[in-house]
Short mmCIF file of C-alpha atoms in Angstrom, two decimals:
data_model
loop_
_atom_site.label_atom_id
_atom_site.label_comp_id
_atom_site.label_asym_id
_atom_site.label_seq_id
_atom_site.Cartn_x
_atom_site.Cartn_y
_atom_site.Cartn_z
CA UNK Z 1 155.28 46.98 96.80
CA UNK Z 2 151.76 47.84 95.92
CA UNK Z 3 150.03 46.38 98.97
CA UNK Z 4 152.50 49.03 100.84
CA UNK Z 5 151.29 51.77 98.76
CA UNK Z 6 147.95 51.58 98.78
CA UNK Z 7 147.49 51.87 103.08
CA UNK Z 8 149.56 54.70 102.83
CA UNK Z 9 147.58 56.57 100.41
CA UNK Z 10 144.79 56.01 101.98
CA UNK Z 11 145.97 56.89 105.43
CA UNK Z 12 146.86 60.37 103.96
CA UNK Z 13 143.93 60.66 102.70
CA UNK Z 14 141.88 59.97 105.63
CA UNK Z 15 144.65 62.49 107.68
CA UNK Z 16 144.19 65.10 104.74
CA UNK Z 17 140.18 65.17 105.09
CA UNK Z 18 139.57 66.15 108.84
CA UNK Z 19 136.11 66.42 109.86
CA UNK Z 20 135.11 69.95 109.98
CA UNK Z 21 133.52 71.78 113.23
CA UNK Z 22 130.40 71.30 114.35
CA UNK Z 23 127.85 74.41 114.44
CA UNK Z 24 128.42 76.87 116.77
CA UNK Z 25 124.98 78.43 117.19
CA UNK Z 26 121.71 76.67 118.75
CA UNK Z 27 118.29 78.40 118.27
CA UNK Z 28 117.48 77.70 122.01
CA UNK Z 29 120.23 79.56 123.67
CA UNK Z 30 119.42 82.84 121.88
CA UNK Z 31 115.60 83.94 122.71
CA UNK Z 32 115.04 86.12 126.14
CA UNK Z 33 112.77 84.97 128.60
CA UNK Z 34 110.76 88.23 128.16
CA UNK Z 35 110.31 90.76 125.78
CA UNK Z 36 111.71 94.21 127.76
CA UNK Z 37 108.95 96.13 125.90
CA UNK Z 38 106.71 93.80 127.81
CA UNK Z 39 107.47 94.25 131.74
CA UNK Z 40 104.47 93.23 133.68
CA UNK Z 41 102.05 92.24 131.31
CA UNK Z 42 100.26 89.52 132.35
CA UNK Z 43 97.41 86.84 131.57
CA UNK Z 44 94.28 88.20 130.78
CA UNK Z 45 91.75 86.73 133.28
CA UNK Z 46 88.92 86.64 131.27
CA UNK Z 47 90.52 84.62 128.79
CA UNK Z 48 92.53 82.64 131.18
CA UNK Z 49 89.43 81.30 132.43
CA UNK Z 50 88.33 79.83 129.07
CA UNK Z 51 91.35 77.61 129.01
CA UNK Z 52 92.38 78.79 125.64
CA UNK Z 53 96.02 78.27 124.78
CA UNK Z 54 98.14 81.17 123.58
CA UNK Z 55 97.72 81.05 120.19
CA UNK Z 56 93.56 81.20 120.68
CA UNK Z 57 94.00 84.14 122.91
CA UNK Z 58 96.12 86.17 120.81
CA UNK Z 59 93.99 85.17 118.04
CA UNK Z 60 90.90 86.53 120.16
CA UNK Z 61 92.52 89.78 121.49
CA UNK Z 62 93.79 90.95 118.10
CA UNK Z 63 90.49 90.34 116.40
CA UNK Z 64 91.11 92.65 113.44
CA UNK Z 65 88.31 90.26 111.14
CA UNK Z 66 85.40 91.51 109.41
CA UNK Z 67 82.91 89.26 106.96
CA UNK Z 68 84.01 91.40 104.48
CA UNK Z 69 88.09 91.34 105.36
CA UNK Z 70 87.88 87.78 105.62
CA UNK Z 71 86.42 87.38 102.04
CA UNK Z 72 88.76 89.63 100.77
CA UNK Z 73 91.84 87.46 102.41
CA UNK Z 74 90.28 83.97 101.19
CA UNK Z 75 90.16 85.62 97.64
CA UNK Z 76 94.17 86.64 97.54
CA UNK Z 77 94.66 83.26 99.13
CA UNK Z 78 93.07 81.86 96.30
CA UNK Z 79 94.19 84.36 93.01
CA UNK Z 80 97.85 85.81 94.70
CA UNK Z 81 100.00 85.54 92.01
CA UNK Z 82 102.70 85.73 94.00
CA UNK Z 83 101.47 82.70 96.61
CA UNK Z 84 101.26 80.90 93.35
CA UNK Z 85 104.89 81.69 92.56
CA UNK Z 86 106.06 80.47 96.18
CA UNK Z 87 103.70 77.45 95.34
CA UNK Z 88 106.19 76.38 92.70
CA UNK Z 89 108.82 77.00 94.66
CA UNK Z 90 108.04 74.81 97.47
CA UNK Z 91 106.89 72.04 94.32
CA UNK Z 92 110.13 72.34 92.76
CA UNK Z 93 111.88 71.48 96.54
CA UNK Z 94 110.05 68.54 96.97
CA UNK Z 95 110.99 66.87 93.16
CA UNK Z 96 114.76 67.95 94.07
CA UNK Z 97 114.29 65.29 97.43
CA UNK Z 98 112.89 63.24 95.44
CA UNK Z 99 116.03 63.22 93.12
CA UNK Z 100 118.12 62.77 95.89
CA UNK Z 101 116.67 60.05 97.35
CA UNK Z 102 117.09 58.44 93.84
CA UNK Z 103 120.26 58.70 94.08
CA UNK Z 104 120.90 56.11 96.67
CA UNK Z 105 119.04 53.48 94.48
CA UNK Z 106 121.03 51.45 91.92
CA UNK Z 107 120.12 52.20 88.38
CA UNK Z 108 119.00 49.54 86.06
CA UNK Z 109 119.38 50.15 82.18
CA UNK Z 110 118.50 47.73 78.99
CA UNK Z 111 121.18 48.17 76.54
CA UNK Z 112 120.33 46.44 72.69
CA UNK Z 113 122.18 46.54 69.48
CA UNK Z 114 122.79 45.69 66.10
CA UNK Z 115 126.30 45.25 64.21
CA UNK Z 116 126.97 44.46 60.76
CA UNK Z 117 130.71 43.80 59.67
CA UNK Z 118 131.98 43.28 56.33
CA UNK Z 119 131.59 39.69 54.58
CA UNK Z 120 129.68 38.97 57.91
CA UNK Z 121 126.22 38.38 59.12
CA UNK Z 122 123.88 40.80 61.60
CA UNK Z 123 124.99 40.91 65.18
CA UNK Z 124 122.15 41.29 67.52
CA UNK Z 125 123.05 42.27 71.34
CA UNK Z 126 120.41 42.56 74.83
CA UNK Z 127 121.94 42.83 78.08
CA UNK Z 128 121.02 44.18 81.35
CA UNK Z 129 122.99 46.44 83.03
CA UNK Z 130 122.82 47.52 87.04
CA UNK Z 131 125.32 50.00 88.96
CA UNK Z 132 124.93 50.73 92.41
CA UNK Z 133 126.88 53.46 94.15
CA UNK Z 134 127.29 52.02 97.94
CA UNK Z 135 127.72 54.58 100.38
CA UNK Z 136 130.26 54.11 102.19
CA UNK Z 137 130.93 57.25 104.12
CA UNK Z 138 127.55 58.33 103.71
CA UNK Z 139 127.68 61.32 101.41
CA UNK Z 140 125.01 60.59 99.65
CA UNK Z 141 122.73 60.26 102.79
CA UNK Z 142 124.24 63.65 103.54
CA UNK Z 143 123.04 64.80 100.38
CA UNK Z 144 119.53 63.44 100.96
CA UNK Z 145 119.46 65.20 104.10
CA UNK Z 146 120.46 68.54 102.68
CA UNK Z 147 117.39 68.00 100.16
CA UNK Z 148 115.23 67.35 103.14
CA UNK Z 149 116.30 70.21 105.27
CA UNK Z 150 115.88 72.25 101.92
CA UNK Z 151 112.71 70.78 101.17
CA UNK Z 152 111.23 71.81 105.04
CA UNK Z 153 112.66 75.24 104.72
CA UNK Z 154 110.78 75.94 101.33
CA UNK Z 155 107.38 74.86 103.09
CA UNK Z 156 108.15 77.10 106.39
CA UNK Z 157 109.01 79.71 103.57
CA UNK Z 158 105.40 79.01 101.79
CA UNK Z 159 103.48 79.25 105.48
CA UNK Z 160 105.46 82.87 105.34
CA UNK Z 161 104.54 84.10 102.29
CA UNK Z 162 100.65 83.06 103.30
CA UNK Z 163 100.65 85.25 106.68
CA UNK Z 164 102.64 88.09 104.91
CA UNK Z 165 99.88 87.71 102.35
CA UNK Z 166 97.23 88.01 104.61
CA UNK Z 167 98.77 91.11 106.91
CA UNK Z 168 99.25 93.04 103.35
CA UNK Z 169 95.29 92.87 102.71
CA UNK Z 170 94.97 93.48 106.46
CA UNK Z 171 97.25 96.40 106.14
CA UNK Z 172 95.93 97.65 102.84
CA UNK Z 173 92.49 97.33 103.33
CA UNK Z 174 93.14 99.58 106.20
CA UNK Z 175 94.90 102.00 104.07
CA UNK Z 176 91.89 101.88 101.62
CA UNK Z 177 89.33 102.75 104.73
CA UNK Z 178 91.51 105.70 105.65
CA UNK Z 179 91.99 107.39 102.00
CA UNK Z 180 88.15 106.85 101.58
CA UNK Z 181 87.51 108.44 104.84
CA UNK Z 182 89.77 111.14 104.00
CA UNK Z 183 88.13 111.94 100.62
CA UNK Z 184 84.60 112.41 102.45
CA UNK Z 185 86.97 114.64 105.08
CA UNK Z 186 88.07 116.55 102.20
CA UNK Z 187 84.95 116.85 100.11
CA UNK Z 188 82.99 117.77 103.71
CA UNK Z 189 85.75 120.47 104.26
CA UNK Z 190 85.78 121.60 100.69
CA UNK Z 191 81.73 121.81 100.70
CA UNK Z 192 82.17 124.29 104.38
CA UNK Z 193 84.93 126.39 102.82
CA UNK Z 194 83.13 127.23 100.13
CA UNK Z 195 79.69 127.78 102.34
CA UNK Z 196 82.39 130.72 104.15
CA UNK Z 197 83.34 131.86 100.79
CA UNK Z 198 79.79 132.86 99.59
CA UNK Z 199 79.21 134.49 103.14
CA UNK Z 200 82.67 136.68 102.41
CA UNK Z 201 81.45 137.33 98.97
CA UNK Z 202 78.00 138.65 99.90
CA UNK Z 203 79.47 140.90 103.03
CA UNK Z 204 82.00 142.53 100.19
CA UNK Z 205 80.30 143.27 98.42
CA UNK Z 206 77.27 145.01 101.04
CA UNK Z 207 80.96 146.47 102.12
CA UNK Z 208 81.50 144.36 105.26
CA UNK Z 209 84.54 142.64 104.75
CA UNK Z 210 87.59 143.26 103.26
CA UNK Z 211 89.21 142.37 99.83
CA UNK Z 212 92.23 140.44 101.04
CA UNK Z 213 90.07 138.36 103.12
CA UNK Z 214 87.95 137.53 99.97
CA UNK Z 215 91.22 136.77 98.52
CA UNK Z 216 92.80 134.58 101.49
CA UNK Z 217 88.80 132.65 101.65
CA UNK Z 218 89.28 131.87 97.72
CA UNK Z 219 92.66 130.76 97.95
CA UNK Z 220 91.51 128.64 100.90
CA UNK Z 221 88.90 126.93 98.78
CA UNK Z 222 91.13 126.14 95.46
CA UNK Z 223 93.62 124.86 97.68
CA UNK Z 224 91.02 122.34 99.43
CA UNK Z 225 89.68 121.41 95.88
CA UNK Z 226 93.48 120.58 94.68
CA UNK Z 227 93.90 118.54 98.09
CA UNK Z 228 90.76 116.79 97.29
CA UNK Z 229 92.00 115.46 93.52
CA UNK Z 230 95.53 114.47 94.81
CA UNK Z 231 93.45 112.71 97.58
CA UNK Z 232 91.37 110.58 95.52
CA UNK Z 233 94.00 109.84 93.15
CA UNK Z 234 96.03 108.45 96.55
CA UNK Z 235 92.31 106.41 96.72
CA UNK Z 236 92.61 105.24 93.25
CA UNK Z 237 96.32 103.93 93.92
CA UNK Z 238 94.94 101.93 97.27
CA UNK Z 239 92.39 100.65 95.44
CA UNK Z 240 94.57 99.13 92.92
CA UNK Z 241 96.78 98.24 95.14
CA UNK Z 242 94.60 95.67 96.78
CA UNK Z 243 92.89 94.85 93.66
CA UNK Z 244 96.72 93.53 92.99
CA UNK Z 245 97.37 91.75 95.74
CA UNK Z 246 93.54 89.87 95.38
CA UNK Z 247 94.50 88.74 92.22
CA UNK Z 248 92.21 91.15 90.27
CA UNK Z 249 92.65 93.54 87.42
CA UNK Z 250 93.76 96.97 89.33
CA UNK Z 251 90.95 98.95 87.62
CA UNK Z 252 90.06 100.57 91.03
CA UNK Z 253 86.46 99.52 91.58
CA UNK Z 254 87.09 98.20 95.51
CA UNK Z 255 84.88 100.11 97.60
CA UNK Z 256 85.47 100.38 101.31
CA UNK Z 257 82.21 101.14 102.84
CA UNK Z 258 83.44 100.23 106.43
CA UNK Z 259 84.92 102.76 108.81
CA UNK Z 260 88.38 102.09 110.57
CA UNK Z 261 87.45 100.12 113.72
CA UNK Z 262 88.82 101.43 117.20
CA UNK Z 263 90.62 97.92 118.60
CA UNK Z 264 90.86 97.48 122.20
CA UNK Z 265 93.99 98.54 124.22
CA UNK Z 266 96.54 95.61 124.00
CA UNK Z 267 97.40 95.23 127.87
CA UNK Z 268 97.46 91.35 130.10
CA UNK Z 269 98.57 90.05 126.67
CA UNK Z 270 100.61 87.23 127.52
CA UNK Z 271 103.67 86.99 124.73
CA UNK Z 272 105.92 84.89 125.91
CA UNK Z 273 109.98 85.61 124.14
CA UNK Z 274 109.74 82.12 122.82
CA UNK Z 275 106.59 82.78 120.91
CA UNK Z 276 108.80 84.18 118.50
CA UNK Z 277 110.20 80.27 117.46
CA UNK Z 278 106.64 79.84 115.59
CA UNK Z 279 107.88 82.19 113.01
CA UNK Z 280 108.06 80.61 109.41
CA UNK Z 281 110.54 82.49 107.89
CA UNK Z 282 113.26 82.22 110.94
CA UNK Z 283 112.55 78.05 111.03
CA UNK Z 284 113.30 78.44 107.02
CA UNK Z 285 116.30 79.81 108.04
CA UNK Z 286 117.35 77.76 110.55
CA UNK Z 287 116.34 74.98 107.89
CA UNK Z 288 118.74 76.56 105.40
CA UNK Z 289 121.40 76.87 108.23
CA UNK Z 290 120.81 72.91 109.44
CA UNK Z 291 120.83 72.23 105.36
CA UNK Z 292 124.40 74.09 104.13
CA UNK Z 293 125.66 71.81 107.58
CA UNK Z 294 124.78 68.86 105.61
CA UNK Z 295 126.49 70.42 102.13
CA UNK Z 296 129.49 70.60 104.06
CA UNK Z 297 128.95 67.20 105.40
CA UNK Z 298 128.68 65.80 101.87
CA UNK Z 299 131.71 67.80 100.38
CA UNK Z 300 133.43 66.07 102.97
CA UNK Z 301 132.86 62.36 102.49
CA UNK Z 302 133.23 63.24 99.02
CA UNK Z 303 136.83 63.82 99.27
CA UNK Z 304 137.10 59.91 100.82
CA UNK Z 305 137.25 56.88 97.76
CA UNK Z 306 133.99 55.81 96.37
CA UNK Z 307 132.98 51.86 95.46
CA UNK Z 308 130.67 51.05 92.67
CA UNK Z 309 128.87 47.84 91.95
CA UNK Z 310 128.14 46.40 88.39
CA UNK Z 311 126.51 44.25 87.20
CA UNK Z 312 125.18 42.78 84.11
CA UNK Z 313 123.20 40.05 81.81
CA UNK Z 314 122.89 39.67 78.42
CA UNK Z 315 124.27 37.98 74.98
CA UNK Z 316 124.48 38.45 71.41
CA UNK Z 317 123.42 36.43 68.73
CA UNK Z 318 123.24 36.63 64.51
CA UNK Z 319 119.11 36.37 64.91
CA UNK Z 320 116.74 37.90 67.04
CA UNK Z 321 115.25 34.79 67.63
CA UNK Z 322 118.67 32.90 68.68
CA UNK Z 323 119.63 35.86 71.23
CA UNK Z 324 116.75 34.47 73.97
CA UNK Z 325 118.07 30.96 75.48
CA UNK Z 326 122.11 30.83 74.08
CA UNK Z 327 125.22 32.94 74.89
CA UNK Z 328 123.55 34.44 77.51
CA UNK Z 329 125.86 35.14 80.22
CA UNK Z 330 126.17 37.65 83.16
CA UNK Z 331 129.02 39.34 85.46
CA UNK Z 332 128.97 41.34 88.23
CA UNK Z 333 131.93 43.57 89.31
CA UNK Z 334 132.99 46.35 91.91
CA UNK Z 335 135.24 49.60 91.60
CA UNK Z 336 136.92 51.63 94.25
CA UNK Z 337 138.01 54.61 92.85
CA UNK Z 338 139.77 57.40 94.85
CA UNK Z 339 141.08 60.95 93.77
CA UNK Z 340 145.08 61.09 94.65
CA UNK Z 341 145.49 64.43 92.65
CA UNK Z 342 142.60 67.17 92.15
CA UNK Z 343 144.55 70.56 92.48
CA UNK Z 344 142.69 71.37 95.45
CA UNK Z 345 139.81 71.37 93.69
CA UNK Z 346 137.59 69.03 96.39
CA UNK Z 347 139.15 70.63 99.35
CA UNK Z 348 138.70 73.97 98.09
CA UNK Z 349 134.82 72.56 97.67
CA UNK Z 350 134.72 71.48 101.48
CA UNK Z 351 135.86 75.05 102.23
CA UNK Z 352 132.98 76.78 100.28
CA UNK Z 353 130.46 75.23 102.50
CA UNK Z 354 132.04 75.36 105.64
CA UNK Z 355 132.27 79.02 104.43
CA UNK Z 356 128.42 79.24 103.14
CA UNK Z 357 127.40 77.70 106.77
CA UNK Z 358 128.97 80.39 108.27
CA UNK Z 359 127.28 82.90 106.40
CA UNK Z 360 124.25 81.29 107.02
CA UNK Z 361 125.04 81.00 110.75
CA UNK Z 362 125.01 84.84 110.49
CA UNK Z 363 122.07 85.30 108.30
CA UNK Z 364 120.00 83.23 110.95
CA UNK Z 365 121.21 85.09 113.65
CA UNK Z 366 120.50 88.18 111.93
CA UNK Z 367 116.97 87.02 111.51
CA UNK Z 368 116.51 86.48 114.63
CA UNK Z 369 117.53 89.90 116.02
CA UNK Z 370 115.52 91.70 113.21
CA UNK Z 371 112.60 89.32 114.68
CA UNK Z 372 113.42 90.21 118.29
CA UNK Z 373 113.35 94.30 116.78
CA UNK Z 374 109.98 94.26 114.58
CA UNK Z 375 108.28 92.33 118.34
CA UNK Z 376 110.04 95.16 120.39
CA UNK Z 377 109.26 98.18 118.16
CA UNK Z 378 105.64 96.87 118.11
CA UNK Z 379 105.30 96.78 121.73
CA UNK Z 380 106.84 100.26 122.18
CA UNK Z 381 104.42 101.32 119.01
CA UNK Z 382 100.92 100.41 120.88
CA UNK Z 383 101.80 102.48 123.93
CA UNK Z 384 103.00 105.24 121.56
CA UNK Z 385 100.37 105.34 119.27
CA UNK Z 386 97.44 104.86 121.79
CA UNK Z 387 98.91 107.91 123.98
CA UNK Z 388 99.33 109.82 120.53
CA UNK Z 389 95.35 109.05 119.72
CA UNK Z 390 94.00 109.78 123.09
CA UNK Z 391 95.80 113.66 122.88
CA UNK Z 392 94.65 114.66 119.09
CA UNK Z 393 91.20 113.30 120.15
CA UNK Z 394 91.37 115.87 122.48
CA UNK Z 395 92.61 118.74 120.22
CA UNK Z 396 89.94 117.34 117.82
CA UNK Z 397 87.61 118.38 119.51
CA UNK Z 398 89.12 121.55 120.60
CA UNK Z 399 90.13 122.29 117.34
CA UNK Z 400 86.46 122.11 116.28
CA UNK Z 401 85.08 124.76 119.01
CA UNK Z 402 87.85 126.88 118.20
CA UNK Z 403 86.90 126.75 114.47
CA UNK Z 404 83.41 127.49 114.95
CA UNK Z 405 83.76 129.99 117.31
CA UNK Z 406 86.76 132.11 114.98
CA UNK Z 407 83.98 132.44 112.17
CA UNK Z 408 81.28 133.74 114.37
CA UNK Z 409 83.63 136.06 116.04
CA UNK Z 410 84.93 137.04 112.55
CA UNK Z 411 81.59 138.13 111.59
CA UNK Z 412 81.12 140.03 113.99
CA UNK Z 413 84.07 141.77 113.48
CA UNK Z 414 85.83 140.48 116.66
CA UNK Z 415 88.61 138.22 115.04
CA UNK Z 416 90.22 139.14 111.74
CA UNK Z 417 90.26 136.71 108.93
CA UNK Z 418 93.68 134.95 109.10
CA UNK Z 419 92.70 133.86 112.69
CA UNK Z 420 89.73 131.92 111.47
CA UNK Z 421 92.59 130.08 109.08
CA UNK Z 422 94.58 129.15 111.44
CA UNK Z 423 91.52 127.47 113.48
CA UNK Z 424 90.50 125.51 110.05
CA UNK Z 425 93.98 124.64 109.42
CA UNK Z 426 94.21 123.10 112.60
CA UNK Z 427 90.92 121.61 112.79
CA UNK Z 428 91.60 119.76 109.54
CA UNK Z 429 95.12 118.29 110.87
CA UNK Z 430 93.56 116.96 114.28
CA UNK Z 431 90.84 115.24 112.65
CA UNK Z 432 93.30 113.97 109.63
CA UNK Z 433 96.10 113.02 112.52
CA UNK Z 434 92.84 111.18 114.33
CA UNK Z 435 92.10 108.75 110.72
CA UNK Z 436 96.21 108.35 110.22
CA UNK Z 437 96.36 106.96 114.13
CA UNK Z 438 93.54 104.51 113.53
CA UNK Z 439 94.88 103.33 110.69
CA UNK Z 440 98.47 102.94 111.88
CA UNK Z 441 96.91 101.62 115.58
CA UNK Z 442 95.43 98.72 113.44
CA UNK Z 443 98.17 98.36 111.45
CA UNK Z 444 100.60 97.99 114.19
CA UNK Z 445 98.66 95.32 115.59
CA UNK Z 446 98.99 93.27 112.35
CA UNK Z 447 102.96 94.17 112.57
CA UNK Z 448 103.12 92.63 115.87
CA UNK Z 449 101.20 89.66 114.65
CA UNK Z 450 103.25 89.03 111.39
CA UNK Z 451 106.60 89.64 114.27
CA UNK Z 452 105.23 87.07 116.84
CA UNK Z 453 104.74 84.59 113.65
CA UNK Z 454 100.95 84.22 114.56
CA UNK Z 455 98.03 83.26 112.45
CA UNK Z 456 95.61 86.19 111.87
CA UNK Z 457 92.25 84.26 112.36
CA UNK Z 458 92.11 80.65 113.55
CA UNK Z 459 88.92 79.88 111.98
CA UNK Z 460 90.86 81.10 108.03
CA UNK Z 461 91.12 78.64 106.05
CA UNK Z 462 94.64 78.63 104.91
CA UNK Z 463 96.72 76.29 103.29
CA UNK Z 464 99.01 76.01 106.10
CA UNK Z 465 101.70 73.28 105.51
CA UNK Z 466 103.00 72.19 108.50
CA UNK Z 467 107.15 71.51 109.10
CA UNK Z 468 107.47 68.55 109.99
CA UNK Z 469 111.20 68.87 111.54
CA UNK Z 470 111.20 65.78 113.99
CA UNK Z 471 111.51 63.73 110.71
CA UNK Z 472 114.84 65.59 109.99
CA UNK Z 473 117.34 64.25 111.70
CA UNK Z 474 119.90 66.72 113.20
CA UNK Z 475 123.45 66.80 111.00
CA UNK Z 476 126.64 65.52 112.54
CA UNK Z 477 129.23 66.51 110.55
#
């Protein structure tokens, strides 16, 4: 009766535990050929002719690095508190794989005792125990793998937090250079508006001017001084800012003595759509994706009956001494043990993952779009931005004639004094539109970097940990 049983609950079982799908997504069949933000770009000759690979000439053509920016990003790579915290991270990854490759190792355990019974003598016990889980249906391999795939995608995570490291010192010390170069905008216009004011006050006075343009010229003045102070305390907050992200105490004592450098136009840049695959943080997520595949995998075969090896070796004796060389014996033994009746609970289990891997399916695609968007909006940004500079360097200058030319005409009576106003206000917007454009022209470049996944300097010494993926072997569920 029993051998007729036992086939047929195993059959069922094996019926009841289908394998589950496969994934539905591969990362090759989802990047363009071409970015559309990029028509008709092509190789830069000059560079072409050096032979450098893609990655040199990007490296080249964005060349955002200073001595002085290149210190400042070694020293956050060194003090970031928060590359220190991904540090961890990535640690605590690799002692989980190592825990799961322990797994498939038998354990081995030394087991002694001492009884004492009633009218009786000591009872001393040694033994040696073993248990070895085989696997079978490999769930435990599956396992492994997960911790693998896990382990991968918390380095590619690492190499992320490193280049979004670097682009925030890029992108702050940027921000510094402006707000400094707008406090000695500020404190130049502040200086000249109050150079007019003394001229007003002296022809008022010898009855030249009028008092509501002495009025309008002091309000003009107090309200430069007020722009100043919120202005340097926008400096301060840069300052500490950076300080943060270097590691340092944010007492705001970071100069920036350099000015905003004018890059080059970004045109014959090749950027390939597949570029996009060196990105850290979408191979951590494709990591994570190929990693919950393997959960499911496991939560699977965990559902089929496991078999356990024992073994063991040992005696007991009344003396210490009498316990090595008599009534020692040993046995070994195996258990298959199967789950007839859980409540659902390991199927409902299997159906968690295959549920988690399809929210990571969409997560990755997700990713990847929002990769495809930051490269796209870059692109569009350059053109933008560049045509935006070349205009208000125009108007700069206009703006500056016209300014001069309002106060001489003013005193000479020619031009009243609200017209000489509106030439200062204007003046002061070109040239403050002119710093904000460098600033976000350099910036933008360091967006499209971080986008295209690219390193910021070749020649930085960063800790970069490379993903080694063609050790992972690809999950069949």
């Amino acid at each position: 009766m029993i051998k007729r049983v036992w086939p047929a609950v195993i059959a069922s079982l094996l019926v009841g535990c289908a394998a589950p799908q496969p994934l539905s997504i591969q990362p090759d069949a989802i990047a363009p050929e071409q970015w559309s933000s990029a028509q008709g770009m092509q190789l830069d000759a000059h560079d072409s002719a050096k032979g450098l690979d893609a990655e040199a000439q990007m490296a080249n053509f964005f060349g955002l690095h200073t001595p002085q920016l290149l210190t400042l990003v070694q020293e956050a790579l060194a003090h970031s508190h928060t590359l220190a915290s991904a540090r961890e991270k990535m640690l605590q990854s690799e002692l989980a794989l190592r825990i799961a490759k322990a797994d498939r190792f038998p354990t081995v355990g030394l087991t002694s005792g001492i009884d004492r019974v009633e009218d009786s003598g000591n009872t001393v016990s040694l033994s040696a125990n073993a248990s070895w889980s085989v696997d079978i249906w490999g769930e435990l391999s599956a396992s492994q793998k997960q911790a693998q795939l896990e382990y991968a995608a918390a380095v590619a995570t690492f190499n992320q937090e490193q280049i979004t490291l670097i682009a925030d010192v890029y992108r702050q010390w940027f921000q510094l250079q402006e707000a400094q170069l707008l406090v000695d905008l500020l404190t130049e216009r502040s200086q000249s508006l109050q150079s007019d004011l003394e001229v007003i006050e002296s022809g008022y006075l010898n009855g030249l001017y009028e008092a509501l343009d002495l009025y309008l010229a002091r309000n003009d003045a107090n309200a430069q001084v007020a722009a100043l102070a919120e202005q340097e305390q926008v400096l301060k907050e840069t300052q500490r800012s950076l300080e943060q992200l270097l590691g340092r105490y944010p007492d705001a004592a970071i100069g920036a003595d350099e000015a905003l450098p004018l890059i080059p136009m970004m045109s014959d840049v090749p950027l390939p759509a597949s570029i996009i695959k060196q990105r850290p943080d979408l191979q951590a997520s494709w990591l994570t994706l190929l990693a919950t595949d393997q959960a499911l995998a496991a939560a699977h075969r965990a559902r089929f009956p496991s078999l356990t090896l024992t073994g063991s070796y040992g005696g007991s004796s009344d003396a210490l001494s009498n316990l090595v060389g008599s009534n020692l014996a040993w046995s070994v033994g195996a258990s298959l043990a199967a789950t007839i009746f859980d409540a659902g609970q390991r199927e409902a289990n299997q159906s968690i993952k295959a549920s988690q891997r399809r929210e990571q399916e969409q997560v990755y695609l997700d990713a990847v779009y929002t990769a495809f968007t930051e490269v796209e909006n870059a692109l569009t940004a350059e053109s933008s931005l560049r045509k935006q500079y070349t205009l208000y360097l125009e108007a700069q200058d206009n703006a500056k004639q016209a300014e001069s030319l309002s106060f001489e005409r003013y005193q000479r009576g020619l031009e009243d004094y609200n017209t000489v106003l509106e030439a200062q206000r204007r003046s002061l917007d070109a040239q403050t539109n002119i710093l904000s454009l460098r600033r976000a022209l350099l910036q933008n470049r360091v967006d499209l970097m971080v986008a295209l996944g690219g390193q910021l300097d070749p020649s930085l010494t960063v800790e970069h940990t490379p993903v080694n993926t063609s050790q992972v072997e690809i999950p069949h569920s």
